[in-house]
Rosetta silent file (secondary structure, phi, psi, omega in degrees, C-alpha in Angstrom):
SEQUENCE: MGKYILKRVAISILTLFVLITVVFVLVRLMPGDPITGEKITPEIRANLEAYYGLDKPLPVQYITYVKNLFQGNFGYSMKYTNRTVNEIIASSFPYSVDLGLRALALSISLGLVFGILAARYRGKKLDFICIVVAILGTSIPDFIMGALLQYFFGIQWGLLPVAQYLGLEYTILPSVALGFYTLAMVSRMMRASMLEVVSQDYIKTARSDGISNFRVVWKHQIRNAIMPVVTVLGPVVASTLTGTFVIESIFAIPGMGKFYVESVQNLDYTLVLGMTVFFGGFLILANLIVDILYGIIDPRIRLAGK
SCORE:     score description
SCORE:     0.000 S_00000001
   1 L     0.000  -35.691  179.839   69.342   45.217 -181.511 S_00000001
   2 H   -63.459  -43.019  178.747   66.562   46.921 -183.461 S_00000001
   3 H   -64.249  -37.990  179.627   68.699   47.234 -186.605 S_00000001
   4 H   -62.557  -44.565 -179.660   69.719   43.597 -186.288 S_00000001
   5 H   -66.419  -44.673  179.682   66.071   42.445 -186.104 S_00000001
   6 H   -60.655  -39.059  179.026   64.986   44.686 -188.999 S_00000001
   7 H   -64.698  -42.599 -179.907   67.801   43.344 -191.153 S_00000001
   8 H   -67.587  -38.045  178.230   66.826   39.762 -190.411 S_00000001
   9 H   -64.673  -42.724  179.392   63.149   40.498 -191.125 S_00000001
  10 H   -62.614  -42.481  178.186   64.035   42.107 -194.466 S_00000001
  11 H   -63.861  -38.957  179.723   66.162   39.110 -195.460 S_00000001
  12 H   -65.469  -42.347  179.216   63.326   36.753 -194.482 S_00000001
  13 H   -64.541  -42.837  178.247   60.785   38.650 -196.582 S_00000001
  14 H   -62.995  -41.793  178.865   63.129   38.649 -199.586 S_00000001
  15 H   -62.268  -42.434  178.742   63.762   34.919 -199.157 S_00000001
  16 H   -63.476  -41.035  178.870   60.027   34.220 -199.033 S_00000001
  17 H   -62.968  -43.496  177.627   59.455   36.262 -202.199 S_00000001
  18 H   -63.317  -41.313  178.404   62.198   34.330 -204.031 S_00000001
  19 H   -59.701  -47.715 -179.809   60.715   31.054 -202.790 S_00000001
  20 H   -58.633  -43.700 -177.636   57.233   31.955 -204.082 S_00000001
  21 H   -65.589  -48.431 -177.288   58.637   32.908 -207.484 S_00000001
  22 H   -64.658  -45.064 -178.364   60.818   29.830 -207.927 S_00000001
  23 H   -65.707  -38.718  178.928   58.146   27.383 -206.751 S_00000001
  24 H   -59.433  -45.400 -179.856   55.501   29.001 -208.967 S_00000001
  25 H   -67.212  -43.873 -178.067   57.676   28.532 -212.052 S_00000001
  26 H   -64.570  -38.346  178.590   58.720   24.982 -211.131 S_00000001
  27 H   -63.112  -40.895  179.141   55.114   23.909 -210.528 S_00000001
  28 H   -68.865  -20.407  179.680   54.119   25.183 -213.954 S_00000001
  29 L   -90.973   -1.016  178.772   57.020   23.209 -215.464 S_00000001
  30 L   -61.533  133.970  179.423   55.853   19.920 -213.924 S_00000001
  31 L   -68.591  145.451  179.441   55.246   17.329 -216.667 S_00000001
  32 L   110.710  178.181 -176.612   51.649   16.296 -217.219 S_00000001
  33 L  -126.940  121.426 -178.685   48.245   17.941 -217.329 S_00000001
  34 L   -70.730  -18.981 -178.892   46.294   18.799 -214.164 S_00000001
  35 L  -107.911   91.895 -178.934   42.991   18.755 -216.062 S_00000001
  36 L  -133.746  163.774  178.140   42.482   15.182 -217.240 S_00000001
  37 L   149.482  154.564 -177.731   39.660   12.643 -217.289 S_00000001
  38 L   -67.023  -28.132 -175.409   37.522   10.571 -219.609 S_00000001
  39 L   -98.050   10.512 -179.352   34.604   13.019 -219.393 S_00000001
  40 L   -81.903  107.726  176.098   36.675   16.153 -220.021 S_00000001
  41 L   -92.755  165.408  177.708   35.376   17.751 -223.202 S_00000001
  42 H   -55.359  -36.753  179.475   36.962   20.816 -224.837 S_00000001
  43 H   -66.772  -45.074  178.866   34.206   22.981 -223.386 S_00000001
  44 H   -63.592  -41.957  178.884   34.701   21.632 -219.873 S_00000001
  45 H   -59.548  -45.239 -179.259   38.472   22.030 -220.199 S_00000001
  46 H   -61.664  -40.197  179.411   38.063   25.650 -221.298 S_00000001
  47 H   -66.373  -42.430 -179.999   35.767   26.360 -218.354 S_00000001
  48 H   -66.916  -41.423  178.187   38.139   24.738 -215.849 S_00000001
  49 H   -62.767  -38.629  177.219   41.160   26.572 -217.245 S_00000001
  50 H   -67.984  -38.198 -178.586   39.256   29.841 -216.972 S_00000001
  51 H   -64.357  -42.560 -179.002   38.146   28.971 -213.407 S_00000001
  52 H   -91.221    0.438  177.515   41.707   28.281 -212.250 S_00000001
  53 L    77.519   14.302 -177.958   43.204   31.066 -214.347 S_00000001
  54 L   -77.182   -9.335  179.795   45.274   28.682 -216.473 S_00000001
  55 L   -85.523   -6.410 -179.039   44.063   30.328 -219.665 S_00000001
  56 L   -92.472  159.683  176.179   45.957   33.542 -218.875 S_00000001
  57 L   -59.263  152.512 -175.926   49.639   34.248 -219.644 S_00000001
  58 H   -57.794  -43.396  177.915   52.108   33.018 -217.027 S_00000001
  59 H   -60.115  -38.087  178.561   53.098   36.522 -215.796 S_00000001
  60 H   -66.759  -41.174  176.754   49.420   37.366 -215.242 S_00000001
  61 H   -59.624  -41.211 -178.219   48.909   34.091 -213.347 S_00000001
  62 H   -65.236  -47.978 -179.134   51.912   34.923 -211.163 S_00000001
  63 H   -61.581  -42.078  178.376   50.745   38.452 -210.333 S_00000001
  64 H   -62.196  -42.591 -178.808   47.254   37.161 -209.530 S_00000001
  65 H   -64.893  -43.258  179.938   48.643   34.449 -207.283 S_00000001
  66 H   -63.465  -40.946  177.269   50.883   36.875 -205.374 S_00000001
  67 H   -60.545  -42.590  178.306   47.938   39.245 -204.868 S_00000001
  68 H   -64.998  -36.631  178.725   45.864   36.387 -203.491 S_00000001
  69 H   -62.195  -41.381  179.038   48.717   35.379 -201.175 S_00000001
  70 H   -62.632  -22.830  177.219   48.804   38.876 -199.676 S_00000001
  71 L   -93.401    3.731 -179.596   45.123   38.351 -198.875 S_00000001
  72 L    75.880   22.383 -177.307   45.851   34.973 -197.273 S_00000001
  73 L  -110.872  114.917  179.544   44.166   33.077 -200.102 S_00000001
  74 L   -90.719   -4.583  177.857   45.944   29.978 -201.470 S_00000001
  75 L    93.116 -178.411  179.910   43.179   29.210 -203.957 S_00000001
  76 E   -95.643  143.445  174.846   41.018   26.147 -204.630 S_00000001
  77 L   -67.619  144.639  179.729   42.348   22.620 -204.948 S_00000001
  78 L   -84.972  -15.947 -176.135   42.144   21.167 -208.454 S_00000001
  79 L  -114.219  -31.393  177.934   41.421   17.624 -207.254 S_00000001
  80 L   -91.979  104.512 -171.926   39.491   18.010 -203.980 S_00000001
  81 L   -58.808  128.921  175.168   36.131   19.325 -205.159 S_00000001
  82 L    59.463   26.265  176.670   34.982   22.589 -203.567 S_00000001
  83 L  -118.395  131.562  177.765   37.827   22.569 -201.043 S_00000001
  84 E   -84.596  158.419  176.606   40.267   25.437 -200.692 S_00000001
  85 H   -63.887  -35.533  177.289   43.944   24.928 -200.001 S_00000001
  86 H   -58.471  -42.882 -179.943   43.443   26.957 -196.819 S_00000001
  87 H   -65.378  -41.716 -179.243   40.859   24.446 -195.603 S_00000001
  88 H   -65.065  -43.865  178.089   43.106   21.476 -196.374 S_00000001
  89 H   -64.509  -42.498 -178.982   46.057   23.047 -194.569 S_00000001
  90 H   -63.162  -32.789 -178.608   43.854   24.024 -191.623 S_00000001
  91 H   -83.528  -27.215 -175.606   42.558   20.452 -191.283 S_00000001
  92 H   -99.367  -29.428 -175.709   45.917   18.674 -191.689 S_00000001
  93 H   -61.722  -40.804  179.131   48.388   21.062 -190.060 S_00000001
  94 H   -56.599  -36.670  177.957   47.190   20.471 -186.448 S_00000001
  95 H   -65.181  -43.937  179.895   48.031   16.764 -186.749 S_00000001
  96 H   -65.928  -40.149  179.643   51.512   17.531 -188.044 S_00000001
  97 H   -66.283  -44.394 -179.975   52.088   20.183 -185.382 S_00000001
  98 H   -60.309  -46.655  177.979   50.891   17.923 -182.569 S_00000001
  99 H   -63.371  -42.787 -178.869   53.145   15.101 -183.732 S_00000001
 100 H   -64.403  -41.246  179.431   56.032   17.503 -184.260 S_00000001
 101 H   -63.755  -41.031  178.240   55.731   19.092 -180.823 S_00000001
 102 H   -64.438  -43.371  179.930   55.743   15.701 -179.143 S_00000001
 103 H   -65.437  -39.567  179.636   58.771   14.604 -181.176 S_00000001
 104 H   -66.154  -46.032  179.982   60.592   17.878 -180.432 S_00000001
 105 H   -58.073  -40.984  179.839   59.918   17.731 -176.701 S_00000001
 106 H   -69.955  -49.728 -171.485   61.266   14.196 -176.621 S_00000001
 107 H   -71.699  -43.901 -176.732   64.257   14.668 -178.914 S_00000001
 108 H   -70.548  -44.829 -179.234   65.587   18.022 -177.710 S_00000001
 109 H   -63.326  -50.606  179.979   65.247   17.299 -173.988 S_00000001
 110 H   -68.799  -35.510  179.530   66.765   13.821 -174.168 S_00000001
 111 H   -62.106  -43.941  178.027   69.338   14.922 -176.751 S_00000001
 112 H   -65.191  -42.657  179.767   70.659   17.672 -174.478 S_00000001
 113 H   -63.138  -47.456  179.774   70.714   15.365 -171.470 S_00000001
 114 H   -61.262  -42.049 -179.579   72.513   12.598 -173.370 S_00000001
 115 H   -64.656  -42.332  179.359   75.036   15.072 -174.792 S_00000001
 116 H   -66.091  -45.055 -179.666   75.805   16.601 -171.398 S_00000001
 117 H   -65.143  -40.073  179.943   76.122   13.219 -169.696 S_00000001
 118 H   -62.773  -39.654  179.451   78.322   11.840 -172.488 S_00000001
 119 H   -71.926  -38.831 -179.221   80.692   14.807 -172.160 S_00000001
 120 H   -67.790  -33.290 -179.284   80.732   14.687 -168.363 S_00000001
 121 L  -113.950   48.079 -177.267   81.514   10.952 -168.348 S_00000001
 122 L   -59.167  131.827  177.959   83.777   10.906 -171.389 S_00000001
 123 L    83.782   -2.314 -179.158   85.357    7.514 -172.068 S_00000001
 124 L  -102.479  179.300 -174.802   83.071    5.686 -169.633 S_00000001
 125 H   -60.177  -40.719 -179.176   80.180    3.293 -170.175 S_00000001
 126 H   -63.656  -38.663  177.116   77.537    6.043 -170.192 S_00000001
 127 H   -63.567  -41.087  179.380   79.462    7.920 -172.878 S_00000001
 128 H   -63.075  -41.325  179.235   79.634    4.749 -174.971 S_00000001
 129 H   -63.462  -44.573 -179.515   75.858    4.214 -174.690 S_00000001
 130 H   -64.206  -37.586  178.551   75.134    7.806 -175.750 S_00000001
 131 H   -65.999  -41.280  178.484   77.510    7.484 -178.725 S_00000001
 132 H   -62.300  -43.976  178.133   75.802    4.267 -179.836 S_00000001
 133 H   -60.450  -41.888 -179.603   72.383    5.962 -179.630 S_00000001
 134 H   -65.303  -41.310  179.432   73.707    8.895 -181.684 S_00000001
 135 H   -65.177  -44.407  179.255   75.167    6.592 -184.339 S_00000001
 136 H   -63.742  -41.620 -178.028   71.952    4.591 -184.618 S_00000001
 137 H   -65.118  -36.753 -179.575   69.834    7.720 -184.789 S_00000001
 138 H   -86.769  -12.457 -176.563   71.839    9.277 -187.609 S_00000001
 139 H   -99.037  -33.833 -175.789   72.285    6.000 -189.503 S_00000001
 140 L   -89.207  122.191  178.285   68.806    4.473 -189.498 S_00000001
 141 L   -62.888  158.813 -178.064   66.299    6.205 -191.851 S_00000001
 142 H   -58.108  -43.249 -175.231   62.950    7.339 -190.458 S_00000001
 143 H   -69.075  -31.248  176.005   60.925    4.759 -192.357 S_00000001
 144 H   -69.768  -44.063  178.798   63.131    1.915 -191.098 S_00000001
 145 H   -61.379  -43.915  179.142   62.884    3.189 -187.525 S_00000001
 146 H   -61.936  -43.088  179.769   59.119    3.516 -187.840 S_00000001
 147 H   -65.537  -39.919  178.599   58.772    0.010 -189.266 S_00000001
 148 H   -64.514  -43.326  178.562   60.959   -1.473 -186.513 S_00000001
 149 H   -63.307  -40.737  178.030   58.946    0.250 -183.782 S_00000001
 150 H   -63.519  -42.601 -176.099   55.699   -0.974 -185.334 S_00000001
 151 H   -66.574  -50.418 -173.984   56.958   -4.537 -185.595 S_00000001
 152 H   -77.919  -51.360 -174.573   58.381   -4.913 -182.097 S_00000001
 153 H   -82.006  -23.258 -179.121   56.158   -2.681 -179.946 S_00000001
 154 H  -100.145  -56.246 -174.321   52.972   -3.137 -181.948 S_00000001
 155 H   -84.411  -50.877 -174.124   52.927   -6.516 -183.677 S_00000001
 156 H   -71.148  -47.686 -175.265   55.449   -8.617 -181.756 S_00000001
 157 L  -103.205  -15.244  177.381   54.807   -7.425 -178.202 S_00000001
 158 L    62.938   32.981 -177.160   51.364   -5.798 -178.631 S_00000001
 159 L   -87.773  -34.046 -174.599   52.195   -2.866 -176.380 S_00000001
 160 L  -138.784  152.632  177.406   51.157    0.054 -178.580 S_00000001
 161 L   -68.611  151.304 -173.846   48.937    0.659 -181.637 S_00000001
 162 L  -102.923   -5.709 -177.791   50.741    0.758 -184.974 S_00000001
 163 L  -155.467  171.637 -177.599   48.527    3.182 -186.927 S_00000001
 164 L    73.907  176.913 -176.460   45.960    5.990 -186.750 S_00000001
 165 L  -146.094   69.689 -168.867   46.097    9.002 -184.441 S_00000001
 166 L  -111.824   -4.153 -178.369   43.225    8.603 -182.005 S_00000001
 167 L  -177.082 -178.326 -175.380   44.726    9.080 -178.552 S_00000001
 168 H   -58.747  -43.508 -177.072   47.855    9.414 -176.440 S_00000001
 169 H   -65.816  -23.226  179.031   48.985    5.821 -176.947 S_00000001
 170 H   -76.322  -17.546 -174.852   48.781    6.309 -180.719 S_00000001
 171 H   -90.522  -14.118 -171.380   51.286    9.184 -180.599 S_00000001
 172 H   -67.139  -54.659 -176.804   54.159    7.407 -178.855 S_00000001
 173 H   -62.917  -48.492  178.792   55.626    5.331 -181.694 S_00000001
 174 H   -64.372  -31.631  178.184   55.409    8.018 -184.419 S_00000001
 175 H   -66.338  -42.674  178.107   56.858   10.620 -182.017 S_00000001
 176 H   -65.646  -44.351 -179.451   59.840    8.401 -181.251 S_00000001
 177 H   -63.039  -40.926 -178.457   60.337    7.543 -184.924 S_00000001
 178 H   -73.241  -36.431 -174.753   60.124   11.195 -185.965 S_00000001
 179 H   -93.349   -4.914 -173.750   62.308   12.564 -183.182 S_00000001
 180 H   -65.430  -39.322  179.318   65.004    9.880 -183.014 S_00000001
 181 H   -65.430  -44.067  179.306   67.216   11.520 -185.646 S_00000001
 182 H   -63.564  -40.385  176.443   66.940   14.926 -183.955 S_00000001
 183 H   -57.235  -47.311 -179.340   67.716   13.332 -180.600 S_00000001
 184 H   -64.608  -42.550 -178.414   70.869   11.773 -182.015 S_00000001
 185 H   -65.896  -46.600  179.253   71.967   14.957 -183.763 S_00000001
 186 H   -63.382  -40.912  179.294   71.408   17.191 -180.713 S_00000001
 187 H   -61.707  -45.627 -178.769   73.158   14.656 -178.477 S_00000001
 188 H   -66.535  -42.986  179.965   76.203   14.461 -180.725 S_00000001
 189 H   -66.490  -41.434 -178.864   76.456   18.230 -181.180 S_00000001
 190 H   -66.363  -39.501  178.438   76.018   18.928 -177.472 S_00000001
 191 H   -62.609  -48.943 -179.302   78.684   16.393 -176.531 S_00000001
 192 H   -62.530  -40.663 -179.229   81.208   17.826 -179.003 S_00000001
 193 H   -68.623  -39.422  177.564   80.440   21.395 -177.932 S_00000001
 194 H   -62.491  -41.863 -179.827   80.732   20.545 -174.231 S_00000001
 195 H   -68.967  -30.839  177.799   84.130   18.948 -174.782 S_00000001
 196 H   -73.657  -40.096 -177.362   85.306   21.961 -176.767 S_00000001
 197 H   -70.511  -33.143 -173.089   84.154   24.483 -174.182 S_00000001
 198 L   -61.946  -21.516 -178.819   85.663   22.665 -171.201 S_00000001
 199 L   -95.384    3.573 -179.317   89.195   23.547 -172.333 S_00000001
 200 L   -73.303  156.174 -175.402   88.494   27.286 -172.684 S_00000001
 201 H   -64.465  -37.507 -176.453   90.317   29.757 -170.448 S_00000001
 202 H   -67.573  -26.614  175.494   87.182   31.136 -168.787 S_00000001
 203 H   -71.083  -43.819  177.906   86.277   27.647 -167.565 S_00000001
 204 H   -63.150  -39.231  179.088   89.749   27.199 -166.081 S_00000001
 205 H   -65.037  -42.074  179.336   89.530   30.652 -164.506 S_00000001
 206 H   -62.205  -40.922  179.047   86.144   29.872 -162.969 S_00000001
 207 H   -67.452  -39.218 -178.979   87.472   26.657 -161.465 S_00000001
 208 H   -68.958  -23.081  177.896   90.585   28.395 -160.128 S_00000001
 209 L   -80.593    0.528  177.246   88.380   30.996 -158.425 S_00000001
 210 L    84.709   13.139  177.761   86.853   28.230 -156.340 S_00000001
 211 L   -68.363  140.559 -177.181   83.429   28.223 -158.003 S_00000001
 212 L   -60.215  151.218 -177.907   81.583   24.975 -157.404 S_00000001
 213 H   -61.069  -40.488  179.198   81.724   22.341 -160.104 S_00000001
 214 H   -61.012  -43.179 -178.597   77.939   22.346 -160.531 S_00000001
 215 H   -68.683  -37.091  178.255   77.872   26.109 -161.073 S_00000001
 216 H   -63.250  -45.695 -177.896   80.760   25.982 -163.558 S_00000001
 217 H   -66.968  -46.834 -173.887   79.059   23.279 -165.577 S_00000001
 218 H   -75.429  -46.166 -172.801   75.580   24.807 -165.481 S_00000001
 219 H   -84.099  -32.620 -174.378   76.316   28.533 -165.725 S_00000001
 220 H  -108.600  -52.834 -173.219   79.406   28.565 -167.928 S_00000001
 221 H   -70.430  -53.300 -178.010   79.948   25.299 -169.733 S_00000001
 222 H   -65.760  -41.640 -177.506   76.379   24.364 -170.732 S_00000001
 223 H   -60.144  -40.425  179.874   75.343   27.954 -171.499 S_00000001
 224 H   -83.085  -30.652 -178.838   78.188   28.409 -173.995 S_00000001
 225 H   -72.074  -23.369 -175.600   78.124   24.861 -175.323 S_00000001
 226 L   -79.095  -11.227 -177.138   74.461   25.101 -176.281 S_00000001
 227 H   -58.123  -49.356  178.719   75.090   27.920 -178.793 S_00000001
 228 H   -61.609  -31.042  178.756   75.938   25.661 -181.782 S_00000001
 229 H   -68.056  -39.663 -179.363   72.851   23.570 -181.008 S_00000001
 230 H   -61.157  -35.797 -175.647   70.618   26.658 -181.070 S_00000001
 231 H   -63.866  -27.064 -177.317   71.819   27.561 -184.576 S_00000001
 232 H   -97.655   -3.927 -175.820   70.401   24.353 -186.077 S_00000001
 233 H   -71.639  -24.505  179.905   67.112   24.371 -184.195 S_00000001
 234 H   -57.046  -65.360  178.513   65.398   26.659 -186.726 S_00000001
 235 H   -64.304  -31.801  179.650   65.174   24.241 -189.656 S_00000001
 236 H   -64.908  -46.663 -179.968   64.932   21.278 -187.279 S_00000001
 237 H   -62.919  -45.420 -178.124   61.910   22.730 -185.476 S_00000001
 238 H   -62.660  -47.607 -178.016   60.189   23.730 -188.725 S_00000001
 239 H   -67.649  -34.983 -179.548   60.690   20.385 -190.453 S_00000001
 240 H   -73.638  -41.025 -178.774   59.689   18.429 -187.355 S_00000001
 241 H   -65.744  -31.712  178.595   56.575   20.500 -186.615 S_00000001
 242 L   -85.423    0.910  177.394   55.280   20.037 -190.136 S_00000001
 243 L    75.213  166.379  175.498   55.873   16.314 -189.826 S_00000001
 244 L  -110.742  142.991 -176.823   57.630   14.041 -192.255 S_00000001
 245 H   -60.404  -40.558 -175.211   55.853   12.561 -195.224 S_00000001
 246 H   -67.432  -48.121 -177.724   57.205    9.077 -194.594 S_00000001
 247 H   -62.547  -42.785  179.637   56.280    8.876 -190.896 S_00000001
 248 H   -65.484  -32.757  178.031   52.774   10.187 -191.517 S_00000001
 249 H   -72.503  -43.291 -177.964   52.311    7.656 -194.298 S_00000001
 250 H   -62.792  -41.947 -175.483   53.633    4.716 -192.267 S_00000001
 251 L   -97.986   11.617  176.615   51.428    5.468 -189.255 S_00000001
 252 L    53.184   48.809  179.443   48.384    6.578 -191.317 S_00000001
 253 L   -97.222  126.460 -176.277   48.353   10.074 -189.800 S_00000001
 254 L   -78.542   55.048 -179.545   46.151   12.583 -191.688 S_00000001
 255 L   -94.181 -166.864 -177.442   48.773   15.336 -191.640 S_00000001
 256 H   -64.484  -31.869 -178.166   50.196   17.611 -194.320 S_00000001
 257 H   -58.640  -42.397 -179.326   52.433   14.890 -195.697 S_00000001
 258 H   -59.034  -49.076 -178.063   49.485   12.797 -196.885 S_00000001
 259 H   -70.475  -33.774 -178.781   47.940   15.675 -198.842 S_00000001
 260 H   -66.870  -45.102  179.244   51.271   16.890 -200.185 S_00000001
 261 H   -61.650  -44.420  179.862   52.186   13.496 -201.649 S_00000001
 262 H   -65.439  -35.359 -179.616   48.729   13.150 -203.204 S_00000001
 263 H   -66.322  -36.778  177.497   48.886   16.669 -204.627 S_00000001
 264 H   -68.598  -43.700  179.822   52.149   15.883 -206.436 S_00000001
 265 H   -64.230  -35.011 -177.218   50.767   12.614 -207.777 S_00000001
 266 L   -90.719   -0.051 -176.022   47.552   14.320 -208.945 S_00000001
 267 L    55.261   42.725  178.242   49.325   17.370 -210.395 S_00000001
 268 L   -83.555   88.983 -173.333   47.236   19.580 -208.154 S_00000001
 269 H   -52.916  -50.406 -174.562   49.072   22.830 -208.921 S_00000001
 270 H   -65.567  -37.736 -179.577   47.370   25.008 -206.344 S_00000001
 271 H   -72.944  -41.479  176.582   47.755   22.498 -203.509 S_00000001
 272 H   -59.796  -49.347 -178.055   51.408   21.762 -204.308 S_00000001
 273 H   -64.994  -44.382 -178.551   52.193   25.456 -204.509 S_00000001
 274 H   -63.143  -45.517 -179.131   50.159   26.377 -201.442 S_00000001
 275 H   -69.775  -35.796  178.495   51.669   23.713 -199.199 S_00000001
 276 H   -65.996  -44.743  178.303   55.203   24.396 -200.432 S_00000001
 277 H   -65.089  -40.275  178.998   54.849   28.122 -199.788 S_00000001
 278 H   -62.815  -47.459  179.712   53.246   27.449 -196.404 S_00000001
 279 H   -64.256  -43.735  179.251   56.020   25.073 -195.375 S_00000001
 280 H   -62.232  -42.097  177.377   58.711   27.424 -196.725 S_00000001
 281 H   -63.608  -38.163  177.691   57.217   30.376 -194.885 S_00000001
 282 H   -64.170  -41.694  178.976   57.073   28.346 -191.707 S_00000001
 283 H   -65.404  -43.004  178.844   60.728   27.383 -192.126 S_00000001
 284 H   -63.606  -41.241  178.728   61.778   30.991 -192.783 S_00000001
 285 H   -63.404  -41.866  178.792   59.859   32.173 -189.708 S_00000001
 286 H   -62.635  -42.393  177.812   61.525   29.523 -187.546 S_00000001
 287 H   -64.521  -37.617  178.504   64.966   30.577 -188.796 S_00000001
 288 H   -62.884  -45.023  179.298   64.115   34.228 -188.124 S_00000001
 289 H   -62.103  -41.951  179.343   63.118   33.454 -184.543 S_00000001
 290 H   -65.584  -40.239  177.505   66.310   31.451 -184.009 S_00000001
 291 H   -59.887  -43.430 -179.952   68.436   34.290 -185.468 S_00000001
 292 H   -66.202  -43.818  177.770   66.835   36.764 -183.072 S_00000001
 293 H   -63.169  -38.010  179.489   67.276   34.417 -180.103 S_00000001
 294 H   -63.590  -39.464  177.835   70.852   33.794 -181.139 S_00000001
 295 H   -67.261  -33.225  177.806   71.473   37.544 -181.173 S_00000001
 296 H   -70.867  -41.341 -178.456   69.962   37.870 -177.707 S_00000001
 297 H   -69.005  -42.789 -176.970   72.036   35.021 -176.299 S_00000001
 298 L  -121.178  101.569 -178.611   75.298   36.139 -177.888 S_00000001
 299 H   -59.082  -25.011  179.872   75.643   39.954 -178.285 S_00000001
 300 H   -61.675  -30.461 -179.126   78.650   39.451 -180.587 S_00000001
 301 H   -66.650  -48.719 -178.597   76.306   38.103 -183.282 S_00000001
 302 H   -70.721  -29.838  176.464   74.073   41.182 -183.462 S_00000001
 303 H   -68.863  -38.751  178.922   77.071   43.515 -183.289 S_00000001
 304 H   -70.890  -25.872 -177.281   78.717   41.724 -186.195 S_00000001
 305 L   -86.712   -1.048 -178.863   75.466   41.847 -188.164 S_00000001
 306 L   -73.318    0.000    0.000   75.064   45.639 -188.044 S_00000001
């Protein structure tokens, strides 16, 4: 198990290094000039380029940036005066995480329940309802779902607020909008996996040994059927916890999405790069945790990975 974990950690570190390198180059290739303005004189431009290190050769800029990253320093924003990228991430990330955790709790729990019920009552009315929910969730984009929830529950019926993030009631609509796709995906995968597992020999053997139906379903069928779902939870958890740009924009939530979109529009090199690396690192860490959990759940995985 130790070799398996070390191998996964090494792959994660290499992936992060490649990500930093590729994103650094792509950001520098973005069209436009980050230092613009009517009052920008040649002297001011020279001072700003020196301040942000843009006057140095690209390899030197890269080495300097990597050194700063090892120290946990993402640099200063080029558009938000006297604000570091670390400060911006620290102020916006909690909103995205809070929204993401609520959406995950809703989507994963209900998705598993819907998938299990759909498989247990295959071909019946409950199965049909779960399939319809899964189809709607995977077919309707987030921004459409968010707009529909705002219109009906906020404007038409006046049950919930449609914007801001000031209390529990403000979190319900964006959490549903953000987690609906994940709910549908988990439900569909769990249903398919449950139906595949039910025909396996060990399930038939357990039933023939007189084990109760509840124990067969809970201990054998669900435990093995959940494996494919676990494999996709890494990127799903990471992307959901960091929030989606569209949902945060629709519901006026001051999360990472708001600053990321503005940083791209403003050609804020340091903020674009810092948030991309932060999000990528978060995604890699989530995948690493899922790989380790997957190896713990299924010993065949870690044995094959040696």
